[in-house]
Short mmCIF file of C-alpha atoms in Angstrom, two decimals:
data_model
loop_
_atom_site.label_atom_id
_atom_site.label_comp_id
_atom_site.label_asym_id
_atom_site.label_seq_id
_atom_site.Cartn_x
_atom_site.Cartn_y
_atom_site.Cartn_z
CA UNK A 52 48.51 -153.89 27.63
CA UNK A 53 50.26 -156.26 30.03
CA UNK A 54 52.96 -158.64 28.92
CA UNK A 55 54.15 -160.76 31.91
CA UNK A 56 57.73 -161.98 31.88
CA UNK A 57 59.32 -163.56 34.99
CA UNK A 58 56.39 -162.89 37.37
CA UNK A 59 56.01 -159.10 37.08
CA UNK A 60 54.67 -156.68 34.43
CA UNK A 61 57.29 -155.71 31.86
CA UNK A 62 56.29 -152.04 31.89
CA UNK A 63 56.94 -151.89 35.65
CA UNK A 64 60.32 -153.56 35.27
CA UNK A 65 61.42 -151.07 32.64
CA UNK A 66 60.35 -148.12 34.79
CA UNK A 67 62.17 -149.40 37.89
CA UNK A 68 65.27 -150.24 35.86
CA UNK A 69 65.54 -146.73 34.39
CA UNK A 70 64.91 -145.17 37.82
CA UNK A 71 67.63 -147.29 39.44
CA UNK A 72 70.10 -146.50 36.63
CA UNK A 73 69.69 -142.75 37.01
CA UNK A 74 69.59 -142.88 40.81
CA UNK A 75 73.04 -144.50 40.84
CA UNK A 76 74.65 -141.78 38.70
CA UNK A 77 76.40 -138.95 40.56
CA UNK A 78 77.30 -135.39 39.64
CA UNK A 79 80.24 -133.64 41.37
CA UNK A 80 79.22 -130.82 43.75
CA UNK A 81 75.66 -132.11 44.33
CA UNK A 82 75.08 -133.62 47.82
CA UNK A 83 73.12 -136.85 48.17
CA UNK A 84 70.13 -137.17 50.49
CA UNK A 85 69.87 -140.39 52.47
CA UNK A 86 66.17 -140.07 53.23
CA UNK A 87 65.44 -139.66 49.49
CA UNK A 88 67.34 -142.83 48.61
CA UNK A 89 65.65 -144.79 51.39
CA UNK A 90 62.19 -143.69 50.39
CA UNK A 91 62.83 -144.40 46.73
CA UNK A 92 64.33 -147.83 47.36
CA UNK A 93 61.63 -148.82 49.83
CA UNK A 94 58.88 -147.63 47.52
CA UNK A 95 60.39 -149.42 44.49
CA UNK A 96 60.92 -152.67 46.42
CA UNK A 97 57.37 -152.59 47.83
CA UNK A 98 55.98 -152.05 44.34
CA UNK A 99 58.01 -154.93 42.91
CA UNK A 100 56.98 -157.20 45.82
CA UNK A 101 53.33 -156.36 45.30
CA UNK A 102 53.59 -157.11 41.60
CA UNK A 103 55.39 -160.41 42.28
CA UNK A 104 52.75 -161.55 44.78
CA UNK A 105 49.88 -161.16 42.36
CA UNK A 106 50.44 -161.59 38.58
CA UNK A 107 46.85 -160.77 37.75
CA UNK A 108 46.68 -157.37 39.53
CA UNK A 109 44.07 -155.13 38.00
CA UNK A 110 44.69 -151.78 36.36
CA UNK A 111 43.77 -149.80 39.50
CA UNK A 112 46.58 -151.42 41.52
CA UNK A 113 49.09 -150.58 38.82
CA UNK A 114 48.00 -146.97 38.83
CA UNK A 115 48.47 -146.87 42.62
CA UNK A 116 51.96 -148.30 42.24
CA UNK A 117 52.84 -145.66 39.66
CA UNK A 118 51.47 -142.91 41.90
CA UNK A 119 53.54 -144.22 44.82
CA UNK A 120 56.73 -144.13 42.78
CA UNK A 121 55.97 -140.67 41.44
CA UNK A 122 55.26 -139.32 44.94
CA UNK A 123 58.41 -140.90 46.36
CA UNK A 124 60.49 -139.29 43.63
CA UNK A 125 58.95 -135.90 44.40
CA UNK A 126 59.66 -135.98 48.19
CA UNK A 127 63.17 -134.55 47.81
CA UNK A 128 63.28 -130.86 48.90
CA UNK A 129 67.02 -130.24 49.15
CA UNK A 130 68.62 -126.86 48.41
CA UNK A 131 70.89 -128.14 45.59
CA UNK A 132 69.65 -129.20 42.15
CA UNK A 133 68.87 -132.87 41.92
CA UNK A 134 71.18 -135.19 39.95
CA UNK A 135 68.50 -137.72 38.98
CA UNK A 136 66.35 -137.42 35.83
CA UNK A 137 63.46 -139.84 36.06
CA UNK A 138 62.10 -141.19 32.81
CA UNK A 139 58.41 -142.15 32.58
CA UNK A 140 57.63 -145.85 32.35
CA UNK A 141 57.71 -147.22 28.83
CA UNK A 142 54.36 -148.56 27.69
CA UNK A 143 54.32 -150.82 24.63
CA UNK A 144 51.08 -150.43 22.70
CA UNK A 145 50.10 -153.00 20.12
CA UNK A 146 47.08 -154.85 18.89
CA UNK A 147 46.28 -158.49 19.61
CA UNK A 148 47.28 -159.45 16.07
CA UNK A 149 50.84 -158.29 16.83
CA UNK A 150 51.06 -160.64 19.81
CA UNK A 151 49.94 -163.82 18.05
CA UNK A 152 53.34 -165.55 17.86
CA UNK A 153 55.66 -167.13 20.41
CA UNK A 154 59.02 -165.69 21.54
CA UNK A 155 61.82 -166.62 19.15
CA UNK A 156 64.60 -166.72 21.80
CA UNK A 157 64.86 -169.97 23.82
CA UNK A 158 65.34 -170.04 27.57
CA UNK A 159 68.84 -169.04 28.60
CA UNK A 160 69.65 -167.42 25.24
CA UNK A 161 71.11 -163.95 25.16
CA UNK A 162 68.99 -161.13 23.84
CA UNK A 163 65.59 -159.74 24.63
CA UNK A 164 62.60 -161.95 23.97
CA UNK A 165 60.46 -158.84 23.57
CA UNK A 166 62.54 -157.75 20.57
CA UNK A 167 63.48 -161.12 19.11
CA UNK A 168 59.92 -162.39 18.92
CA UNK A 169 59.29 -159.73 16.28
CA UNK A 170 61.74 -161.56 14.01
CA UNK A 171 59.74 -164.21 12.16
CA UNK A 172 61.10 -167.74 12.14
CA UNK A 173 60.04 -168.44 8.57
CA UNK A 174 60.93 -166.14 5.69
CA UNK A 175 58.07 -165.09 3.46
CA UNK A 176 58.47 -166.22 -0.15
CA UNK A 177 58.34 -163.56 -2.86
CA UNK A 178 55.48 -163.42 -5.33
CA UNK A 179 56.32 -162.25 -8.85
CA UNK A 180 53.58 -160.24 -10.52
CA UNK A 181 53.67 -159.82 -14.28
CA UNK A 182 51.37 -159.65 -17.24
CA UNK A 183 50.50 -162.63 -19.39
CA UNK A 184 52.69 -161.35 -22.22
CA UNK A 185 55.71 -161.65 -19.94
CA UNK A 186 54.93 -165.27 -19.13
CA UNK A 187 54.43 -166.55 -22.66
CA UNK A 188 57.79 -168.31 -23.01
CA UNK A 189 59.06 -171.68 -21.86
CA UNK A 190 61.52 -172.10 -18.97
CA UNK A 191 65.13 -172.29 -20.14
CA UNK A 192 66.30 -174.67 -17.40
CA UNK A 193 65.35 -178.37 -17.73
CA UNK A 194 63.94 -180.34 -14.83
CA UNK A 195 66.56 -181.38 -12.31
CA UNK A 196 69.06 -178.77 -13.44
CA UNK A 197 70.81 -176.63 -10.86
CA UNK A 198 69.82 -173.01 -10.52
CA UNK A 199 66.52 -171.20 -10.49
CA UNK A 200 64.49 -171.60 -13.66
CA UNK A 201 62.61 -168.38 -12.86
CA UNK A 202 65.85 -166.41 -13.05
CA UNK A 203 67.75 -168.30 -15.74
CA UNK A 204 64.97 -168.12 -18.31
CA UNK A 205 65.38 -164.33 -18.35
CA UNK A 206 68.97 -164.72 -19.55
CA UNK A 207 68.94 -164.69 -23.36
CA UNK A 208 70.73 -167.56 -25.05
CA UNK A 209 72.06 -165.54 -28.00
CA UNK A 210 74.35 -163.06 -26.29
CA UNK A 211 76.16 -160.56 -28.53
CA UNK A 212 78.91 -157.99 -28.13
CA UNK A 213 79.86 -154.83 -29.98
CA UNK A 214 83.42 -155.54 -31.05
CA UNK A 215 84.31 -152.35 -32.91
CA UNK A 216 83.17 -148.71 -32.87
CA UNK A 217 83.80 -146.47 -35.90
CA UNK A 218 83.49 -142.73 -35.19
CA UNK A 219 83.17 -140.38 -38.17
CA UNK A 220 83.21 -136.65 -37.39
CA UNK A 221 82.55 -134.15 -40.20
CA UNK A 222 82.93 -130.89 -38.33
CA UNK A 223 85.29 -128.65 -40.36
CA UNK A 224 85.41 -126.16 -37.50
CA UNK A 225 84.75 -122.47 -38.28
CA UNK A 226 82.60 -123.39 -41.33
CA UNK A 227 78.78 -123.42 -41.14
CA UNK A 228 76.56 -125.77 -43.20
CA UNK A 229 75.34 -124.19 -46.46
CA UNK A 230 71.64 -125.05 -46.11
CA UNK A 231 71.05 -124.23 -42.41
CA UNK A 232 70.69 -120.68 -41.14
CA UNK A 233 72.45 -120.32 -37.79
CA UNK A 234 70.93 -118.16 -35.08
CA UNK A 235 72.98 -115.86 -32.88
CA UNK A 236 73.98 -116.87 -30.31
CA UNK A 237 73.79 -120.57 -31.17
CA UNK A 238 75.07 -123.82 -29.73
CA UNK A 239 78.77 -124.41 -30.41
CA UNK A 240 80.03 -126.97 -27.91
CA UNK A 241 80.83 -130.49 -29.12
CA UNK A 242 81.36 -133.25 -26.52
CA UNK A 243 81.36 -130.54 -23.82
CA UNK A 244 84.28 -128.79 -25.56
CA UNK A 245 84.17 -125.31 -27.05
CA UNK A 246 85.86 -125.72 -30.45
CA UNK A 247 86.54 -121.96 -30.68
CA UNK A 248 88.58 -121.94 -27.47
CA UNK A 249 91.61 -123.44 -29.27
CA UNK A 250 93.09 -123.96 -32.69
CA UNK A 251 90.69 -125.69 -35.14
CA UNK A 252 92.82 -128.78 -35.71
CA UNK A 253 93.57 -129.19 -32.02
CA UNK A 254 89.89 -128.76 -31.16
CA UNK A 255 88.91 -131.37 -33.75
CA UNK A 256 91.35 -133.91 -32.33
CA UNK A 257 90.26 -133.13 -28.77
CA UNK A 258 86.58 -133.67 -29.66
CA UNK A 259 87.34 -136.99 -31.33
CA UNK A 260 89.39 -138.20 -28.38
CA UNK A 261 86.68 -137.17 -25.91
CA UNK A 262 83.95 -138.94 -27.87
CA UNK A 263 86.03 -142.13 -27.91
CA UNK A 264 86.51 -141.97 -24.14
CA UNK A 265 82.77 -141.42 -23.59
CA UNK A 266 81.91 -144.54 -25.58
CA UNK A 267 84.71 -146.42 -23.84
CA UNK A 268 83.04 -145.83 -20.47
CA UNK A 269 80.08 -147.91 -21.69
CA UNK A 270 82.00 -150.66 -23.51
CA UNK A 271 85.66 -150.77 -22.43
CA UNK A 272 86.51 -153.94 -24.36
CA UNK A 273 85.58 -152.65 -27.82
CA UNK A 274 88.04 -151.39 -30.42
CA UNK A 275 87.61 -147.68 -31.20
CA UNK A 276 88.56 -146.07 -34.50
CA UNK A 277 88.00 -142.32 -34.83
CA UNK A 278 88.41 -140.52 -38.16
CA UNK A 279 88.03 -136.77 -38.65
CA UNK A 280 86.69 -135.00 -41.78
CA UNK A 281 86.82 -138.04 -44.04
CA UNK A 282 86.56 -138.63 -47.76
CA UNK A 283 84.50 -141.43 -49.35
CA UNK A 284 87.54 -143.70 -49.76
CA UNK A 285 88.56 -143.18 -46.13
CA UNK A 286 85.06 -144.06 -44.94
CA UNK A 287 85.12 -147.24 -47.00
CA UNK A 288 88.49 -148.22 -45.57
CA UNK A 289 87.29 -147.52 -42.03
CA UNK A 290 84.14 -149.62 -42.45
CA UNK A 291 85.87 -152.61 -44.05
CA UNK A 292 88.61 -152.57 -41.40
CA UNK A 293 86.06 -152.40 -38.60
CA UNK A 294 84.11 -155.36 -40.00
CA UNK A 295 87.28 -157.38 -40.44
CA UNK A 296 88.27 -156.74 -36.84
CA UNK A 297 84.79 -157.40 -35.35
CA UNK A 298 84.22 -160.60 -37.41
CA UNK A 299 80.76 -161.83 -36.41
CA UNK A 300 80.32 -159.27 -33.62
CA UNK A 301 78.39 -156.03 -33.91
CA UNK A 302 79.91 -152.85 -35.38
CA UNK A 303 78.77 -149.39 -34.28
CA UNK A 304 78.98 -146.56 -36.83
CA UNK A 305 78.64 -143.06 -35.34
CA UNK A 306 78.25 -140.18 -37.78
CA UNK A 307 78.45 -136.50 -36.79
CA UNK A 308 77.51 -134.20 -39.69
CA UNK A 309 77.02 -130.82 -38.05
CA UNK A 310 78.74 -128.71 -40.72
CA UNK A 311 77.66 -130.63 -43.82
CA UNK A 312 74.36 -130.24 -45.71
CA UNK A 313 71.20 -132.07 -44.71
CA UNK A 314 70.66 -135.64 -45.76
CA UNK A 315 69.20 -136.05 -49.23
CA UNK A 316 65.76 -137.59 -49.92
CA UNK A 317 67.62 -140.67 -51.15
CA UNK A 318 69.17 -141.13 -47.71
CA UNK A 319 72.67 -139.93 -48.59
CA UNK A 320 75.08 -138.49 -46.05
CA UNK A 321 77.83 -136.02 -46.87
CA UNK A 322 81.60 -136.18 -46.54
CA UNK A 323 84.45 -134.10 -47.99
CA UNK A 324 86.78 -134.28 -50.92
CA UNK A 325 90.51 -134.41 -50.35
CA UNK A 326 90.96 -130.65 -50.48
CA UNK A 327 87.86 -129.92 -48.30
CA UNK A 328 86.38 -127.70 -51.00
CA UNK A 329 83.33 -129.81 -51.90
CA UNK A 330 80.76 -131.98 -50.20
CA UNK A 331 80.56 -135.52 -51.57
CA UNK A 332 77.38 -137.63 -51.04
CA UNK A 333 77.62 -141.17 -49.69
CA UNK A 334 74.69 -143.53 -50.28
CA UNK A 335 73.37 -145.54 -47.36
CA UNK A 336 73.34 -148.77 -49.39
CA UNK A 337 77.10 -148.46 -49.96
CA UNK A 338 77.66 -147.88 -46.26
CA UNK A 339 75.55 -150.91 -45.44
CA UNK A 340 77.47 -153.08 -47.90
CA UNK A 341 80.76 -152.16 -46.22
CA UNK A 342 79.65 -152.64 -42.61
CA UNK A 343 77.47 -155.69 -43.29
CA UNK A 344 75.59 -157.23 -40.35
CA UNK A 345 75.14 -157.11 -37.38
CA UNK A 346 75.55 -153.35 -37.02
CA UNK A 347 74.14 -150.29 -35.30
CA UNK A 348 74.14 -146.74 -36.72
CA UNK A 349 73.98 -143.41 -34.88
CA UNK A 350 73.23 -140.42 -37.14
CA UNK A 351 73.64 -137.03 -35.47
CA UNK A 352 72.79 -134.70 -38.32
CA UNK A 353 69.89 -132.65 -39.67
CA UNK A 354 67.05 -134.50 -41.45
CA UNK A 355 68.35 -137.80 -40.11
CA UNK A 356 64.88 -139.29 -40.57
CA UNK A 357 65.51 -139.37 -44.33
CA UNK A 358 68.35 -141.84 -43.74
CA UNK A 359 66.05 -144.05 -41.68
CA UNK A 360 63.36 -144.01 -44.37
CA UNK A 361 65.88 -144.91 -47.04
CA UNK A 362 67.24 -147.72 -44.93
CA UNK A 363 63.74 -149.13 -44.40
CA UNK A 364 63.23 -149.21 -48.18
CA UNK A 365 66.58 -150.98 -48.54
CA UNK A 366 65.55 -153.50 -45.88
CA UNK A 367 62.25 -154.22 -47.66
CA UNK A 368 64.08 -154.80 -50.91
CA UNK A 369 66.52 -157.14 -49.17
CA UNK A 370 63.67 -159.08 -47.58
CA UNK A 371 61.95 -159.57 -50.94
CA UNK A 372 65.16 -160.88 -52.51
CA UNK A 373 65.57 -164.50 -51.40
CA UNK A 374 69.30 -164.50 -52.19
CA UNK A 375 69.98 -161.82 -49.58
CA UNK A 376 69.99 -162.92 -45.94
CA UNK A 377 68.06 -161.09 -43.24
CA UNK A 378 70.05 -158.14 -41.87
CA UNK A 379 70.40 -157.31 -38.17
CA UNK A 380 70.72 -153.52 -38.20
CA UNK A 381 69.68 -150.86 -35.68
CA UNK A 382 69.45 -147.13 -36.45
CA UNK A 383 69.33 -144.22 -34.01
CA UNK A 384 68.55 -140.83 -35.56
CA UNK A 385 68.77 -137.39 -34.00
CA UNK A 386 65.64 -135.91 -35.61
CA UNK A 387 62.82 -136.48 -38.09
CA UNK A 388 63.07 -136.12 -41.86
CA UNK A 389 61.74 -132.54 -41.82
CA UNK A 390 63.67 -131.33 -38.74
CA UNK A 391 67.03 -129.72 -38.13
CA UNK A 392 69.32 -129.98 -35.15
CA UNK A 393 68.57 -127.73 -32.12
CA UNK A 394 70.62 -124.53 -31.91
CA UNK A 395 69.79 -123.23 -28.43
CA UNK A 396 72.86 -121.72 -26.84
CA UNK A 397 71.97 -123.11 -23.40
CA UNK A 398 72.76 -126.64 -24.65
CA UNK A 399 75.40 -128.32 -26.75
CA UNK A 400 75.47 -128.54 -30.53
CA UNK A 401 75.51 -132.34 -30.24
CA UNK A 402 72.59 -132.73 -27.82
CA UNK A 403 71.73 -136.14 -29.25
CA UNK A 404 75.27 -137.50 -28.89
CA UNK A 405 75.57 -136.08 -25.37
CA UNK A 406 72.34 -137.80 -24.31
CA UNK A 407 73.66 -141.11 -25.62
CA UNK A 408 77.16 -140.90 -24.13
CA UNK A 409 76.79 -138.67 -21.02
CA UNK A 410 73.12 -139.04 -19.96
CA UNK A 411 73.48 -138.08 -16.28
CA UNK A 412 75.39 -134.91 -17.06
CA UNK A 413 72.93 -133.96 -19.78
CA UNK A 414 69.89 -134.67 -17.60
CA UNK A 415 71.22 -132.54 -14.75
CA UNK A 416 72.10 -129.73 -17.13
CA UNK A 417 68.57 -129.81 -18.54
CA UNK A 418 67.11 -129.81 -15.02
CA UNK A 419 69.21 -126.84 -13.93
CA UNK A 420 67.97 -124.68 -16.80
CA UNK A 421 64.34 -125.38 -15.87
CA UNK A 422 64.60 -125.28 -12.10
CA UNK A 423 63.06 -122.51 -10.03
CA UNK A 424 66.53 -121.87 -8.65
CA UNK A 425 68.23 -121.70 -12.05
CA UNK A 426 69.61 -118.22 -11.36
CA UNK A 427 71.39 -119.33 -8.18
CA UNK A 428 72.64 -122.73 -9.40
CA UNK A 429 76.26 -123.22 -10.35
CA UNK A 430 76.34 -125.18 -13.61
CA UNK A 431 80.02 -126.02 -13.11
CA UNK A 432 79.04 -128.43 -10.33
CA UNK A 433 77.52 -130.72 -12.96
CA UNK A 434 80.94 -131.08 -14.55
CA UNK A 435 82.53 -132.02 -11.23
CA UNK A 436 80.50 -135.16 -10.39
CA UNK A 437 83.17 -137.75 -9.52
CA UNK A 438 83.34 -141.35 -10.68
CA UNK A 439 82.54 -143.46 -13.71
CA UNK A 440 79.06 -144.45 -14.93
CA UNK A 441 79.87 -148.18 -14.70
CA UNK A 442 81.27 -147.98 -11.14
CA UNK A 443 78.42 -147.96 -8.63
CA UNK A 444 80.76 -147.17 -5.73
CA UNK A 445 81.07 -143.62 -7.07
CA UNK A 446 78.47 -140.86 -7.11
CA UNK A 447 78.18 -140.86 -10.89
CA UNK A 448 77.83 -144.64 -10.92
CA UNK A 449 75.04 -144.56 -8.31
CA UNK A 450 73.12 -141.92 -10.29
CA UNK A 451 73.52 -144.00 -13.43
CA UNK A 452 72.28 -147.08 -11.54
CA UNK A 453 69.07 -145.24 -10.62
CA UNK A 454 68.73 -143.93 -14.18
CA UNK A 455 69.15 -147.47 -15.54
CA UNK A 456 66.42 -148.80 -13.23
CA UNK A 457 63.97 -146.12 -14.36
CA UNK A 458 64.62 -146.48 -18.09
CA UNK A 459 64.58 -150.29 -17.98
CA UNK A 460 61.23 -150.18 -16.17
CA UNK A 461 59.80 -147.91 -18.85
CA UNK A 462 61.08 -150.17 -21.62
CA UNK A 463 59.80 -153.31 -19.87
CA UNK A 464 56.29 -151.90 -19.59
CA UNK A 465 56.17 -150.64 -23.19
CA UNK A 466 58.10 -153.05 -25.40
CA UNK A 467 57.18 -156.65 -26.23
CA UNK A 468 59.23 -159.31 -24.51
CA UNK A 469 61.31 -160.33 -27.56
CA UNK A 470 62.15 -156.75 -28.48
CA UNK A 471 63.01 -155.89 -24.90
CA UNK A 472 65.41 -158.83 -24.71
CA UNK A 473 67.05 -157.85 -27.97
CA UNK A 474 67.57 -154.17 -27.16
CA UNK A 475 68.14 -154.21 -23.39
CA UNK A 476 69.60 -157.64 -22.59
CA UNK A 477 71.49 -158.96 -25.61
CA UNK A 478 74.33 -156.43 -26.00
CA UNK A 479 75.81 -154.26 -23.25
CA UNK A 480 76.58 -151.25 -25.47
CA UNK A 481 73.26 -151.45 -27.31
CA UNK A 482 71.40 -151.63 -24.00
CA UNK A 483 73.24 -148.53 -22.74
CA UNK A 484 72.51 -146.61 -25.94
CA UNK A 485 68.82 -147.44 -25.89
CA UNK A 486 68.29 -146.55 -22.26
CA UNK A 487 70.05 -143.23 -22.99
CA UNK A 488 67.95 -142.86 -26.14
CA UNK A 489 64.85 -142.66 -23.94
CA UNK A 490 66.38 -139.56 -22.36
CA UNK A 491 67.15 -138.05 -25.77
CA UNK A 492 63.61 -138.71 -26.96
#
């Protein structure tokens, strides 16, 4: 295809330009031949003159010109190796539809018109494709207001924040639960820490501190209160203090009951007495009365589904009683009512908690155990990923950014609009927990 610029074919100009550039370069120790330079220059100038005389030269004339240049470049028969590497002429192939616009660079402007004309003058507007259920709400920006209504109407008006996080760990290290038969070997690690690698009390404090730091990476501005092996009175004090501090903000209650019995059919969880010789049940309705609303619960214990069922019954009773206001409560449970926690030694004892607080690390660990190269992989590399999950400039932050995009896309395509806004856009910590909950599920 010919594209005439300045009176001669552009493909011929590019070929002559590259030939002249390489013919001017010299290599030490290689003699130059005068008759070769003369023949090359005369042949190139005659070809350019012929092209300038007639802009509409047919394809046969151009082939003759190419043959003349090729023959002139092959006339050199010197004894030394030549110092010129001739590149073939560049031919730009495109269809007519690619050549249907004018050059974008005006006369006298710097830059190549051949390249710049591929840059469109007008930007193409984006088209947003969504289902009808996503377009069933009114725009949030009134007419004449600044900003894009298409963007601003996706920002929920009722923003909320988790103001306080209460962590309750009932571990009682070196003691197994009475109603669960442990396999051998079984999972022992809690928060990526082996509790049997140090003294029990030191291990318990280290696990609690690590869990607080993991939650802090998702919501740095919240207040964290961690209590270890609590009694009923201590749990009540913790809940009332957390609600007093959070005021109208959300309170998160995280319960780890790995060494206590399973939840009862009435939805009771277990704590200790003061001497750690007995297990004391704690009803879910009492816990709910202390934490009030709004709140979110995380239950990492066996038969956690029984707690959810009991809470649903409590919610139905509250809804039927007109004197009790509607409660804003969210529950995340580790397993169903008839299930126990996993005990596989290749994972942690708190798989559910690890998926919620360290999703990237847990996902990579799971992948390594099921990879075809699992025998040659070094699992310690997973523990050495640098950065923070909320800092995209780091490797861990970039992986978490990709993970967030995938989980949010899944939630957007599955959940109704109102529920998606409530779980993934209203509260930063709740959104992080739910996108990590998809991994745990």
